[in-house]
CSV table of C-alpha atoms and ligand atoms in Angstrom, one decimal:
chain,number,residue,atom,x,y,z
A,1,UNK,CA,2.3,-30.3,18.1
A,2,UNK,CA,0.7,-27.3,16.7
A,3,UNK,CA,1.9,-25.6,13.1
A,4,UNK,CA,-0.2,-22.6,12.2
A,5,UNK,CA,-1.7,-18.9,13.6
A,6,UNK,CA,-2.8,-17.7,16.1
A,7,UNK,CA,-5.9,-17.1,16.6
A,8,UNK,CA,-7.3,-18.9,13.8
A,9,UNK,CA,-4.7,-19.7,10.8
A,10,UNK,CA,-5.1,-17.7,7.3
A,11,UNK,CA,-7.1,-19.6,4.5
A,12,UNK,CA,-3.1,-21.3,3.9
A,13,UNK,CA,-2.5,-22.6,7.5
A,14,UNK,CA,-3.6,-25.4,9.2
A,15,UNK,CA,-2.9,-26.4,12.8
A,16,UNK,CA,-2.5,-29.9,13.6
A,17,UNK,CA,-2.2,-31.3,16.9
A,18,UNK,CA,-1.0,-35.0,17.7
A,19,UNK,CA,0.0,-36.4,21.0
A,20,UNK,CA,3.7,-37.3,21.3
A,21,UNK,CA,5.3,-39.3,24.2
A,22,UNK,CA,9.1,-39.6,22.0
A,23,UNK,CA,11.2,-38.2,19.9
A,24,UNK,CA,10.4,-40.6,17.1
A,25,UNK,CA,6.6,-40.8,17.0
A,26,UNK,CA,7.5,-36.6,16.6
A,27,UNK,CA,9.6,-37.4,13.4
A,28,UNK,CA,6.7,-39.7,12.1
A,29,UNK,CA,3.5,-37.4,12.9
A,30,UNK,CA,6.2,-34.8,10.5
A,31,UNK,CA,6.5,-37.6,7.9
A,32,UNK,CA,3.3,-38.3,7.5
A,33,UNK,CA,2.3,-34.2,7.2
A,34,UNK,CA,5.2,-34.1,4.9
A,35,UNK,CA,4.1,-36.7,2.3
A,36,UNK,CA,0.6,-35.5,1.7
A,37,UNK,CA,1.4,-32.1,1.4
A,38,UNK,CA,4.5,-33.0,-0.9
A,39,UNK,CA,2.3,-35.3,-2.7
A,40,UNK,CA,2.9,-34.3,-7.1
A,41,UNK,CA,-0.7,-33.3,-8.2
A,42,UNK,CA,-1.2,-34.2,-11.7
A,43,UNK,CA,-3.1,-31.8,-13.7
A,44,UNK,CA,-3.9,-32.8,-17.9
A,45,UNK,CA,-0.8,-32.8,-19.2
A,46,UNK,CA,1.2,-31.3,-16.4
A,47,UNK,CA,2.3,-32.2,-13.0
A,48,UNK,CA,2.1,-29.2,-9.7
A,49,UNK,CA,4.5,-30.1,-6.7
A,50,UNK,CA,3.1,-28.5,-4.5
A,51,UNK,CA,5.1,-27.2,-0.8
A,52,UNK,CA,4.7,-26.6,2.7
A,53,UNK,CA,6.5,-24.7,5.9
A,54,UNK,CA,5.9,-26.4,8.8
A,55,UNK,CA,6.7,-25.3,12.2
A,56,UNK,CA,6.9,-27.0,15.1
A,57,UNK,CA,6.5,-26.4,18.6
A,58,UNK,CA,6.6,-29.0,21.9
A,59,UNK,CA,4.2,-28.6,25.3
A,60,UNK,CA,5.5,-28.5,27.9
A,61,UNK,CA,9.0,-27.6,27.0
A,62,UNK,CA,8.1,-24.7,24.5
A,63,UNK,CA,4.7,-23.4,25.8
A,64,UNK,CA,2.1,-24.2,29.1
A,65,UNK,CA,-0.5,-22.9,27.5
A,66,UNK,CA,-2.6,-23.7,24.0
A,67,UNK,CA,-2.3,-19.7,23.2
A,68,UNK,CA,1.4,-19.4,23.7
A,69,UNK,CA,2.0,-23.6,22.2
A,70,UNK,CA,0.1,-22.2,18.9
A,71,UNK,CA,1.7,-18.7,18.9
A,72,UNK,CA,5.0,-20.5,19.4
A,73,UNK,CA,4.7,-23.4,15.8
A,74,UNK,CA,3.5,-19.6,14.2
A,75,UNK,CA,6.5,-18.3,14.8
A,76,UNK,CA,8.7,-21.8,14.1
A,77,UNK,CA,6.7,-21.9,10.7
A,78,UNK,CA,7.4,-18.4,9.8
A,79,UNK,CA,11.1,-19.5,10.4
A,80,UNK,CA,10.5,-22.2,8.3
A,81,UNK,CA,9.7,-20.1,5.3
A,82,UNK,CA,12.2,-17.4,5.7
A,83,UNK,CA,15.0,-20.1,5.8
A,84,UNK,CA,14.3,-23.3,3.6
A,85,UNK,CA,17.3,-24.5,4.6
A,86,UNK,CA,15.6,-24.9,8.6
A,87,UNK,CA,13.0,-27.6,7.4
A,88,UNK,CA,10.9,-28.5,9.1
A,89,UNK,CA,11.8,-26.0,11.8
A,90,UNK,CA,11.3,-26.4,16.4
A,91,UNK,CA,10.3,-23.6,18.2
A,92,UNK,CA,13.5,-21.8,19.5
A,93,UNK,CA,13.2,-19.4,22.5
A,94,UNK,CA,15.6,-16.6,20.7
A,95,UNK,CA,12.4,-16.7,18.2
A,96,UNK,CA,10.8,-14.4,20.4
A,97,UNK,CA,13.2,-12.3,20.3
A,98,UNK,CA,13.8,-11.5,17.2
A,99,UNK,CA,10.0,-11.0,16.4
A,100,UNK,CA,10.2,-8.7,19.2
A,101,UNK,CA,13.0,-6.8,18.0
A,102,UNK,CA,11.3,-6.5,14.3
A,103,UNK,CA,8.1,-5.4,16.3
A,104,UNK,CA,9.7,-2.6,17.8
A,105,UNK,CA,11.8,-2.0,14.9
A,106,UNK,CA,8.3,-1.6,12.6
A,107,UNK,CA,6.9,0.8,15.3
A,108,UNK,CA,10.4,3.4,15.4
A,109,UNK,CA,10.0,2.8,11.4
A,110,UNK,CA,6.6,4.5,11.9
A,111,UNK,CA,8.4,7.1,13.5
A,112,UNK,CA,11.3,7.9,11.7
A,113,UNK,CA,9.8,9.5,8.3
A,114,UNK,CA,8.0,12.1,10.3
A,115,UNK,CA,11.7,12.7,12.9
A,116,UNK,CA,14.1,13.5,9.9
A,117,UNK,CA,15.5,10.5,10.8
A,118,UNK,CA,15.9,8.6,6.4
A,119,UNK,CA,19.0,10.6,4.9
A,120,UNK,CA,20.1,9.7,1.5
A,121,UNK,CA,23.5,8.5,0.0
A,122,UNK,CA,24.8,9.1,-3.4
A,123,UNK,CA,26.8,6.2,-5.2
A,124,UNK,CA,28.8,7.8,-8.2
A,125,UNK,CA,28.0,5.5,-11.3
A,126,UNK,CA,30.7,6.0,-14.3
A,127,UNK,CA,31.5,5.7,-17.8
A,128,UNK,CA,34.1,2.8,-17.9
A,129,UNK,CA,35.4,3.7,-21.1
A,130,UNK,CA,36.4,7.2,-20.0
A,131,UNK,CA,35.8,7.2,-16.4
A,132,UNK,CA,33.3,10.2,-16.8
A,133,UNK,CA,30.8,11.0,-14.1
A,134,UNK,CA,27.1,9.3,-15.6
A,135,UNK,CA,25.0,10.0,-12.7
A,136,UNK,CA,24.2,8.6,-8.9
A,137,UNK,CA,22.5,6.2,-7.3
A,138,UNK,CA,20.9,7.0,-4.6
A,139,UNK,CA,20.5,4.6,-1.3
A,140,UNK,CA,18.2,5.5,1.8
A,141,UNK,CA,19.7,5.1,5.3
A,142,UNK,CA,18.1,5.1,8.3
A,143,UNK,CA,19.9,7.1,11.2
A,144,UNK,CA,18.6,5.4,14.4
A,145,UNK,CA,18.7,7.6,17.4
A,146,UNK,CA,19.6,4.6,19.0
A,147,UNK,CA,20.9,2.0,17.1
A,148,UNK,CA,22.9,4.1,14.4
A,149,UNK,CA,22.9,3.8,11.0
A,150,UNK,CA,20.5,1.3,9.6
A,151,UNK,CA,21.2,0.6,6.3
A,152,UNK,CA,18.3,-0.5,3.8
A,153,UNK,CA,18.3,-4.3,3.8
A,154,UNK,CA,17.4,-4.4,7.1
A,155,UNK,CA,14.5,-1.8,7.2
A,156,UNK,CA,12.9,-2.4,3.7
A,157,UNK,CA,11.6,-5.2,3.4
A,158,UNK,CA,9.8,-4.4,7.0
A,159,UNK,CA,8.9,-1.3,5.2
A,160,UNK,CA,6.9,-3.5,2.6
A,161,UNK,CA,5.6,-5.2,5.2
A,162,UNK,CA,3.1,-2.4,5.8
A,163,UNK,CA,2.0,0.5,3.9
A,164,UNK,CA,5.0,3.0,5.0
A,165,UNK,CA,6.8,1.9,2.1
A,166,UNK,CA,4.6,3.7,0.2
A,167,UNK,CA,5.9,6.9,2.7
A,168,UNK,CA,9.6,6.2,2.5
A,169,UNK,CA,9.3,5.9,-1.6
A,170,UNK,CA,8.0,8.7,-2.2
A,171,UNK,CA,10.0,10.7,0.0
A,172,UNK,CA,13.1,9.2,-1.2
A,173,UNK,CA,11.9,10.2,-4.6
A,174,UNK,CA,11.0,13.6,-3.3
A,175,UNK,CA,14.3,14.4,-1.5
A,176,UNK,CA,16.5,12.9,-4.1
A,177,UNK,CA,14.7,15.7,-6.9
A,178,UNK,CA,15.0,18.3,-4.9
A,179,UNK,CA,18.5,17.8,-3.9
A,180,UNK,CA,19.5,16.5,-7.3
A,181,UNK,CA,17.7,19.4,-9.4
A,182,UNK,CA,20.3,22.0,-7.3
A,183,UNK,CA,23.8,20.7,-8.3
A,184,UNK,CA,25.1,23.0,-11.2
A,185,UNK,CA,26.0,19.7,-13.2
A,186,UNK,CA,23.0,18.0,-14.4
A,187,UNK,CA,24.0,14.3,-13.3
A,188,UNK,CA,21.3,11.8,-13.8
A,189,UNK,CA,20.0,10.4,-10.3
A,190,UNK,CA,18.6,7.1,-9.9
A,191,UNK,CA,16.0,6.3,-7.7
A,192,UNK,CA,14.6,2.9,-6.3
A,193,UNK,CA,11.9,2.3,-6.9
A,194,UNK,CA,9.9,-1.1,-5.1
A,195,UNK,CA,7.5,-3.3,-6.2
A,196,UNK,CA,4.8,-2.1,-3.6
A,197,UNK,CA,5.0,1.5,-5.2
A,198,UNK,CA,3.7,-0.1,-8.7
A,199,UNK,CA,1.6,-1.9,-6.9
A,200,UNK,CA,-0.6,-0.4,-4.5
A,201,UNK,CA,0.0,3.8,-5.6
A,202,UNK,CA,-0.2,5.3,-9.2
A,203,UNK,CA,3.8,5.3,-9.6
A,204,UNK,CA,3.0,7.1,-12.1
A,205,UNK,CA,1.4,10.4,-11.3
A,206,UNK,CA,3.2,10.3,-8.1
A,207,UNK,CA,6.5,10.7,-10.3
A,208,UNK,CA,4.9,13.2,-12.2
A,209,UNK,CA,4.1,15.7,-9.3
A,210,UNK,CA,7.1,15.4,-7.8
A,211,UNK,CA,8.8,16.0,-11.0
A,212,UNK,CA,6.6,19.5,-10.7
A,213,UNK,CA,6.8,20.4,-7.6
A,214,UNK,CA,10.6,20.1,-7.5
A,215,UNK,CA,11.4,21.3,-10.7
A,216,UNK,CA,13.8,18.7,-12.3
A,217,UNK,CA,13.6,17.8,-15.3
A,218,UNK,CA,12.2,14.4,-16.3
A,219,UNK,CA,15.6,13.5,-18.5
A,220,UNK,CA,17.0,13.5,-15.4
A,221,UNK,CA,15.4,11.0,-13.7
A,222,UNK,CA,16.0,7.1,-13.5
A,223,UNK,CA,13.9,4.5,-12.0
A,224,UNK,CA,15.1,1.2,-11.0
A,225,UNK,CA,13.2,-1.2,-10.3
A,226,UNK,CA,13.9,-5.1,-10.5
A,227,UNK,CA,11.9,-8.0,-12.6
A,228,UNK,CA,9.9,-9.1,-9.6
A,229,UNK,CA,8.4,-5.8,-9.7
A,230,UNK,CA,6.9,-6.1,-13.2
A,231,UNK,CA,6.3,-9.9,-13.1
A,232,UNK,CA,2.9,-9.8,-11.8
A,233,UNK,CA,0.6,-8.3,-14.0
A,234,UNK,CA,2.4,-6.9,-16.8
A,235,UNK,CA,-0.3,-5.5,-18.7
A,236,UNK,CA,-0.1,-3.5,-16.0
A,237,UNK,CA,3.3,-2.3,-15.4
A,238,UNK,CA,3.7,-2.7,-19.5
A,239,UNK,CA,1.1,0.7,-19.1
A,240,UNK,CA,2.6,2.7,-16.4
A,241,UNK,CA,6.1,2.4,-17.7
A,242,UNK,CA,5.4,3.9,-20.9
A,243,UNK,CA,3.5,6.8,-19.2
A,244,UNK,CA,7.1,7.2,-17.0
A,245,UNK,CA,8.8,6.9,-20.2
A,246,UNK,CA,6.3,9.9,-21.5
A,247,UNK,CA,7.3,12.3,-19.1
A,248,UNK,CA,11.2,11.3,-20.2
A,249,UNK,CA,12.2,9.6,-17.3
A,250,UNK,CA,14.1,6.6,-17.6
A,251,UNK,CA,14.9,3.2,-16.5
A,252,UNK,CA,16.7,0.8,-15.4
A,253,UNK,CA,16.3,-3.0,-15.2
A,254,UNK,CA,18.0,-3.4,-12.0
A,255,UNK,CA,19.8,-6.6,-10.5
A,256,UNK,CA,19.6,-8.4,-13.8
A,257,UNK,CA,20.7,-12.2,-13.8
A,258,UNK,CA,19.4,-13.2,-10.1
A,259,UNK,CA,15.6,-13.6,-10.9
A,260,UNK,CA,13.8,-14.3,-14.1
A,261,UNK,CA,16.7,-12.8,-16.4
A,262,UNK,CA,13.5,-13.2,-18.8
A,263,UNK,CA,14.7,-12.4,-22.6
A,264,UNK,CA,11.0,-11.6,-22.8
A,265,UNK,CA,11.5,-8.5,-20.1
A,266,UNK,CA,13.9,-7.2,-22.2
A,267,UNK,CA,11.7,-7.5,-25.7
A,268,UNK,CA,8.6,-6.1,-24.1
A,269,UNK,CA,9.9,-3.3,-21.6
A,270,UNK,CA,11.6,0.3,-22.5
A,271,UNK,CA,14.2,-0.1,-20.8
A,272,UNK,CA,17.1,2.5,-21.3
A,273,UNK,CA,19.9,0.1,-18.6
A,274,UNK,CA,20.4,-3.5,-17.2
A,275,UNK,CA,22.3,-3.3,-14.2
A,276,UNK,CA,24.2,-6.6,-14.0
A,277,UNK,CA,23.6,-8.0,-10.3
A,278,UNK,CA,26.4,-6.7,-7.8
A,279,UNK,CA,26.2,-11.1,-6.8
A,280,UNK,CA,28.4,-11.8,-9.5
A,281,UNK,CA,31.2,-10.1,-8.8
A,282,UNK,CA,31.4,-10.8,-5.1
A,283,UNK,CA,34.8,-12.7,-4.1
A,284,UNK,CA,32.9,-16.5,-3.9
A,285,UNK,CA,31.9,-16.1,-7.7
A,286,UNK,CA,35.3,-17.7,-10.0
A,287,UNK,CA,36.2,-15.3,-12.2
A,288,UNK,CA,35.3,-17.5,-15.2
A,289,UNK,CA,31.5,-17.5,-14.6
A,290,UNK,CA,31.4,-14.1,-13.7
A,291,UNK,CA,32.7,-13.5,-17.5
A,292,UNK,CA,30.5,-15.8,-18.7
A,293,UNK,CA,27.9,-14.0,-17.3
A,294,UNK,CA,29.0,-10.3,-18.2
A,295,UNK,CA,29.7,-11.9,-21.9
A,296,UNK,CA,25.6,-12.6,-21.7
A,297,UNK,CA,24.2,-10.0,-20.4
A,298,UNK,CA,26.4,-8.2,-22.8
A,299,UNK,CA,25.3,-9.7,-25.6
A,300,UNK,CA,21.3,-9.2,-25.0
A,301,UNK,CA,22.5,-5.7,-24.1
A,302,UNK,CA,23.7,-5.6,-27.8
A,303,UNK,CA,21.0,-7.1,-28.8
A,304,UNK,CA,18.3,-5.3,-28.0
A,305,UNK,CA,20.3,-1.9,-28.1
A,306,UNK,CA,20.0,-1.3,-24.3
A,307,UNK,CA,23.5,-0.1,-22.5
A,308,UNK,CA,24.6,-2.9,-19.5
A,309,UNK,CA,25.8,-1.0,-16.1
A,310,UNK,CA,28.0,-3.6,-14.0
A,311,UNK,CA,27.5,-3.4,-10.2
A,312,UNK,CA,28.7,-4.5,-7.0
A,313,UNK,CA,33.0,-3.6,-8.4
A,314,UNK,CA,35.0,-3.4,-5.9
A,315,UNK,CA,38.8,-4.3,-8.1
A,316,UNK,CA,40.7,-2.8,-10.9
A,317,UNK,CA,40.7,-6.5,-12.0
A,318,UNK,CA,37.1,-6.0,-12.4
A,319,UNK,CA,37.0,-2.8,-14.2
A,320,UNK,CA,39.6,-4.0,-16.4
A,321,UNK,CA,37.7,-7.2,-17.6
A,322,UNK,CA,34.6,-5.4,-18.3
A,323,UNK,CA,36.6,-2.7,-19.8
A,324,UNK,CA,37.8,-5.6,-22.0
A,325,UNK,CA,34.7,-7.2,-23.0
A,326,UNK,CA,32.8,-3.6,-23.8
A,327,UNK,CA,30.0,-3.2,-21.2
A,328,UNK,CA,29.5,1.1,-20.8
A,329,UNK,CA,28.8,1.2,-17.6
A,330,UNK,CA,30.1,0.6,-14.1
A,331,UNK,CA,29.2,1.9,-10.3
A,332,UNK,CA,30.7,-0.2,-7.1
A,333,UNK,CA,33.6,0.9,-4.3
A,334,UNK,CA,36.9,0.6,-6.8
A,335,UNK,CA,34.7,4.2,-8.2
A,336,UNK,CA,33.4,5.4,-5.1
A,337,UNK,CA,31.4,4.4,-2.3
A,338,UNK,CA,27.7,6.1,-1.4
A,339,UNK,CA,28.2,8.8,0.5
A,340,UNK,CA,26.2,12.3,1.8
A,341,UNK,CA,25.6,14.8,-1.0
A,342,UNK,CA,27.5,17.6,2.1
A,343,UNK,CA,30.2,15.1,0.8
A,344,UNK,CA,30.4,14.3,-2.6
A,345,UNK,CA,29.6,18.5,-2.8
A,346,UNK,CA,33.0,18.9,-0.2
A,347,UNK,CA,34.9,16.5,-2.5
A,348,UNK,CA,34.1,18.6,-5.9
A,349,UNK,CA,32.4,15.9,-7.7
A,350,UNK,CA,29.0,18.4,-7.6
A,351,UNK,CA,29.0,21.7,-6.8
A,352,UNK,CA,25.7,23.8,-5.9
A,353,UNK,CA,23.7,26.5,-7.8
A,354,UNK,CA,22.2,28.0,-4.4
A,355,UNK,CA,21.2,27.0,-1.3
A,356,UNK,CA,17.7,26.5,-0.3
B,1,C2E,P1,20.9,-2.3,-4.8
B,1,C2E,O1,19.2,-1.6,-5.6
B,1,C2E,O2,21.0,-2.9,-5.9
B,1,C2E,O3,21.2,-1.2,-4.5
B,1,C2E,C1,23.0,-1.6,-4.3
B,1,C2E,C2,23.7,-1.8,-3.4
B,1,C2E,O4,24.9,-2.0,-3.5
B,1,C2E,C3,24.0,-0.7,-2.2
B,1,C2E,O5,23.7,-1.3,-0.8
B,1,C2E,C4,25.7,-0.3,-1.9
B,1,C2E,O6,25.9,0.0,-1.6
B,1,C2E,C5,25.8,-1.8,-2.9
B,1,C2E,N1,27.2,-1.2,-3.4
B,1,C2E,C6,27.5,-0.7,-4.2
B,1,C2E,N2,28.4,-1.4,-4.9
B,1,C2E,C7,29.1,-2.0,-4.1
B,1,C2E,C8,30.2,-3.1,-4.1
B,1,C2E,O7,31.5,-2.6,-4.8
B,1,C2E,N3,30.6,-4.0,-3.3
B,1,C2E,C9,29.7,-4.3,-2.8
B,1,C2E,N4,29.9,-5.3,-1.7
B,1,C2E,N5,28.2,-3.6,-2.3
B,1,C2E,C10,28.4,-2.5,-2.9
B,1,C2E,P2,22.7,-0.6,-0.1
B,1,C2E,O8,22.0,0.4,0.2
B,1,C2E,O9,23.2,-1.4,1.3
B,1,C2E,O10,21.2,-1.0,-0.7
B,1,C2E,C11,20.8,-2.4,-0.3
B,1,C2E,C12,19.7,-2.5,-1.3
B,1,C2E,O11,18.3,-1.9,-0.4
B,1,C2E,C13,19.1,-1.4,-2.2
B,1,C2E,O12,19.9,-2.5,-3.8
B,1,C2E,C14,18.2,-1.6,-2.7
B,1,C2E,O13,17.4,-2.5,-3.3
B,1,C2E,C15,17.6,-0.8,-1.6
B,1,C2E,N6,17.1,0.3,-1.6
B,1,C2E,C16,18.4,1.2,-1.4
B,1,C2E,N7,17.2,2.8,-1.4
B,1,C2E,C17,16.1,2.2,-1.6
B,1,C2E,C18,15.5,3.1,-1.6
B,1,C2E,O14,15.2,4.3,-1.8
B,1,C2E,N8,14.2,2.5,-1.4
B,1,C2E,C19,13.8,1.2,-2.1
B,1,C2E,N9,12.3,0.9,-2.3
B,1,C2E,N10,14.6,0.4,-2.3
B,1,C2E,C20,15.9,1.3,-1.9
B,2,CA,CA1,19.4,-0.4,-7.5
B,3,CA,CA1,21.2,-3.7,-8.2
């Protein structure tokens, strides 16, 4: 039995090997490991609760040689990391398949930008009280040559594992700015930023270059970021966000209510808009829960004088409730699904000044 990676375990990965002949022995070995790894550590007045993800592969059931055994324990460990419900996680042959598919997708993704397989859809954002259009959020799609359309949740995390996200992020920004500058209606365009773009590039410089190259007035651009993007290095984040704001670009705090939802974030960072996460409007939420969240976020928005937008609005009842609660703006399938620019032009919401 082994837990960790091949050929050498990383700094926070360890291998443990044990000869076993019965399921009971495996259980007791895992129990011993967990007892040690999960033991609380007292430090001065506080207590630290350590944790670990355990992946298990058994010889000869799961592998015929040492390398494969360690490799398969590693696969199981990654699965345990991703899915806390499967802990400890035993190797299954389907894990190989998943990893192979993922690796193949990562290779394809590297080609996707060059091959022009990425596309941007736009989803309308409206003022609730009047129904007027406030702007559009740009959402990337991957038109894979054999798999069809792949949604961002299935490839953005993959892109974030390498520098690809920087390329993709800049491509989306440049595409959106160069398209929006041609619209006759000066709607705002919102572009999602990945935390990696924040950490690994001079994002303020990238934004300013793209605005200059495309000619889009900065006031028309909004960048959407989540709290997790800024939480790691708050001092630097504040500096970068100020630079972006100074250009005239606005900032939206995305997915609010899911992560830290910290009052401090709202107090310290210069956000122009709070977006209540779409999960609060999902079918599984009881309506009194949704209402409580909406009222709480609206109260925060009022206190900090930041307008609030609700995401994922699918029903008239939700819109009526938001209107009654005094929510400023909304986005969701009820108001318009994400669509290619050509479709939005066809339905008359946007007219183009001229074509390139
Ligand atoms: P997000 O920023 O929260 O984007 C909103 C997501 O909600 C979009 O999913 C949109 O299609 C979906 N949505 C909108 N209205 C409704 C609704 O009424 N009901 C439901 N159930 N869903 C609705 P999408 O396009 O699949 O994007 C998923 C996520 O991928 C985005 O979540 C964003 O985090 C990320 N993403 C998309 N485009 C980009 C991009 O260009 N760069 C980066 N870094 N991330 C992106
Ligand atoms: Ca967003
Ligand atoms: Ca969101």
